[in-house]
Amino acid sequence: MVSRENTVIVGFIALTLVLLYGLLEVTTLPTWASSAVVLGVGVVAPLLVNEYLSKRAD
């Protein structure tokens, strides 16, 4: 069985890939902006969402 935390992480990774693909098709992002999207949406956002959901469940 997949945990809620893993589901959130996989969802945000998928969102990051779709967002990067969409942004790169529409604009030409500098390398730092692509890295910021990956770090922000793919790493920081799932951590914040999981932390919020954990506190709410308690």
PDB file of C-alpha atoms in Angstrom:
ATOM      1  CA  MET A   1       0.000   0.000   0.000  1.00  0.00           C
ATOM      2  CA  VAL A   2       1.300   3.436  -0.916  1.00  0.00           C
ATOM      3  CA  SER A   3       1.494   5.989   1.884  1.00  0.00           C
ATOM      4  CA  ARG A   4      -0.039   9.437   1.683  1.00  0.00           C
ATOM      5  CA  GLU A   5       3.402  11.044   1.795  1.00  0.00           C
ATOM      6  CA  ASN A   6       4.595   9.067  -1.220  1.00  0.00           C
ATOM      7  CA  THR A   7       1.423   9.877  -3.130  1.00  0.00           C
ATOM      8  CA  VAL A   8       1.929  13.597  -2.527  1.00  0.00           C
ATOM      9  CA  ILE A   9       5.583  13.398  -3.596  1.00  0.00           C
ATOM     10  CA  VAL A  10       4.807  11.488  -6.798  1.00  0.00           C
ATOM     11  CA  GLY A  11       2.005  13.921  -7.612  1.00  0.00           C
ATOM     12  CA  PHE A  12       4.278  16.927  -7.237  1.00  0.00           C
ATOM     13  CA  ILE A  13       7.026  15.287  -9.300  1.00  0.00           C
ATOM     14  CA  ALA A  14       4.498  14.689 -12.084  1.00  0.00           C
ATOM     15  CA  LEU A  15       3.308  18.293 -11.759  1.00  0.00           C
ATOM     16  CA  THR A  16       6.914  19.490 -11.989  1.00  0.00           C
ATOM     17  CA  LEU A  17       7.528  17.556 -15.196  1.00  0.00           C
ATOM     18  CA  VAL A  18       4.334  18.842 -16.799  1.00  0.00           C
ATOM     19  CA  LEU A  19       5.060  22.402 -15.676  1.00  0.00           C
ATOM     20  CA  LEU A  20       8.627  22.310 -16.993  1.00  0.00           C
ATOM     21  CA  TYR A  21       7.510  20.879 -20.322  1.00  0.00           C
ATOM     22  CA  GLY A  22       4.808  23.535 -20.651  1.00  0.00           C
ATOM     23  CA  LEU A  23       7.111  26.385 -19.689  1.00  0.00           C
ATOM     24  CA  LEU A  24       9.865  25.250 -22.036  1.00  0.00           C
ATOM     25  CA  GLU A  25       7.399  25.016 -24.929  1.00  0.00           C
ATOM     26  CA  VAL A  26       6.061  28.533 -24.343  1.00  0.00           C
ATOM     27  CA  THR A  27       9.177  30.400 -23.218  1.00  0.00           C
ATOM     28  CA  THR A  28      12.920  30.006 -23.124  1.00  0.00           C
ATOM     29  CA  LEU A  29      13.764  29.767 -19.458  1.00  0.00           C
ATOM     30  CA  PRO A  30      17.281  30.351 -18.203  1.00  0.00           C
ATOM     31  CA  THR A  31      18.899  27.400 -16.457  1.00  0.00           C
ATOM     32  CA  TRP A  32      18.455  28.906 -12.994  1.00  0.00           C
ATOM     33  CA  ALA A  33      14.707  29.306 -13.550  1.00  0.00           C
ATOM     34  CA  SER A  34      14.312  25.661 -14.527  1.00  0.00           C
ATOM     35  CA  SER A  35      16.247  24.674 -11.421  1.00  0.00           C
ATOM     36  CA  ALA A  36      14.054  26.948  -9.299  1.00  0.00           C
ATOM     37  CA  VAL A  37      10.912  25.267 -10.658  1.00  0.00           C
ATOM     38  CA  VAL A  38      12.302  21.815  -9.904  1.00  0.00           C
ATOM     39  CA  LEU A  39      13.384  22.780  -6.386  1.00  0.00           C
ATOM     40  CA  GLY A  40      10.267  24.775  -5.595  1.00  0.00           C
ATOM     41  CA  VAL A  41       7.569  22.518  -6.994  1.00  0.00           C
ATOM     42  CA  GLY A  42       9.356  19.172  -6.886  1.00  0.00           C
ATOM     43  CA  VAL A  43      11.079  19.396  -3.496  1.00  0.00           C
ATOM     44  CA  VAL A  44       9.848  22.210  -1.252  1.00  0.00           C
ATOM     45  CA  ALA A  45       6.128  22.106  -2.055  1.00  0.00           C
ATOM     46  CA  PRO A  46       5.628  18.387  -1.266  1.00  0.00           C
ATOM     47  CA  LEU A  47       7.505  18.809   2.017  1.00  0.00           C
ATOM     48  CA  LEU A  48       5.261  21.711   3.008  1.00  0.00           C
ATOM     49  CA  VAL A  49       2.074  19.898   1.976  1.00  0.00           C
ATOM     50  CA  ASN A  50       3.072  16.734   3.837  1.00  0.00           C
ATOM     51  CA  GLU A  51       3.938  18.740   6.940  1.00  0.00           C
ATOM     52  CA  TYR A  52       0.585  20.549   6.802  1.00  0.00           C
ATOM     53  CA  LEU A  53      -1.355  17.310   6.342  1.00  0.00           C
ATOM     54  CA  SER A  54       0.539  15.638   9.181  1.00  0.00           C
ATOM     55  CA  LYS A  55      -0.220  18.469  11.602  1.00  0.00           C
ATOM     56  CA  ARG A  56      -3.867  18.508  10.537  1.00  0.00           C
ATOM     57  CA  ALA A  57      -4.222  14.750  11.117  1.00  0.00           C
ATOM     58  CA  ASP A  58      -2.961  15.027  14.698  1.00  0.00           C
TER      59      ASP A  58
END
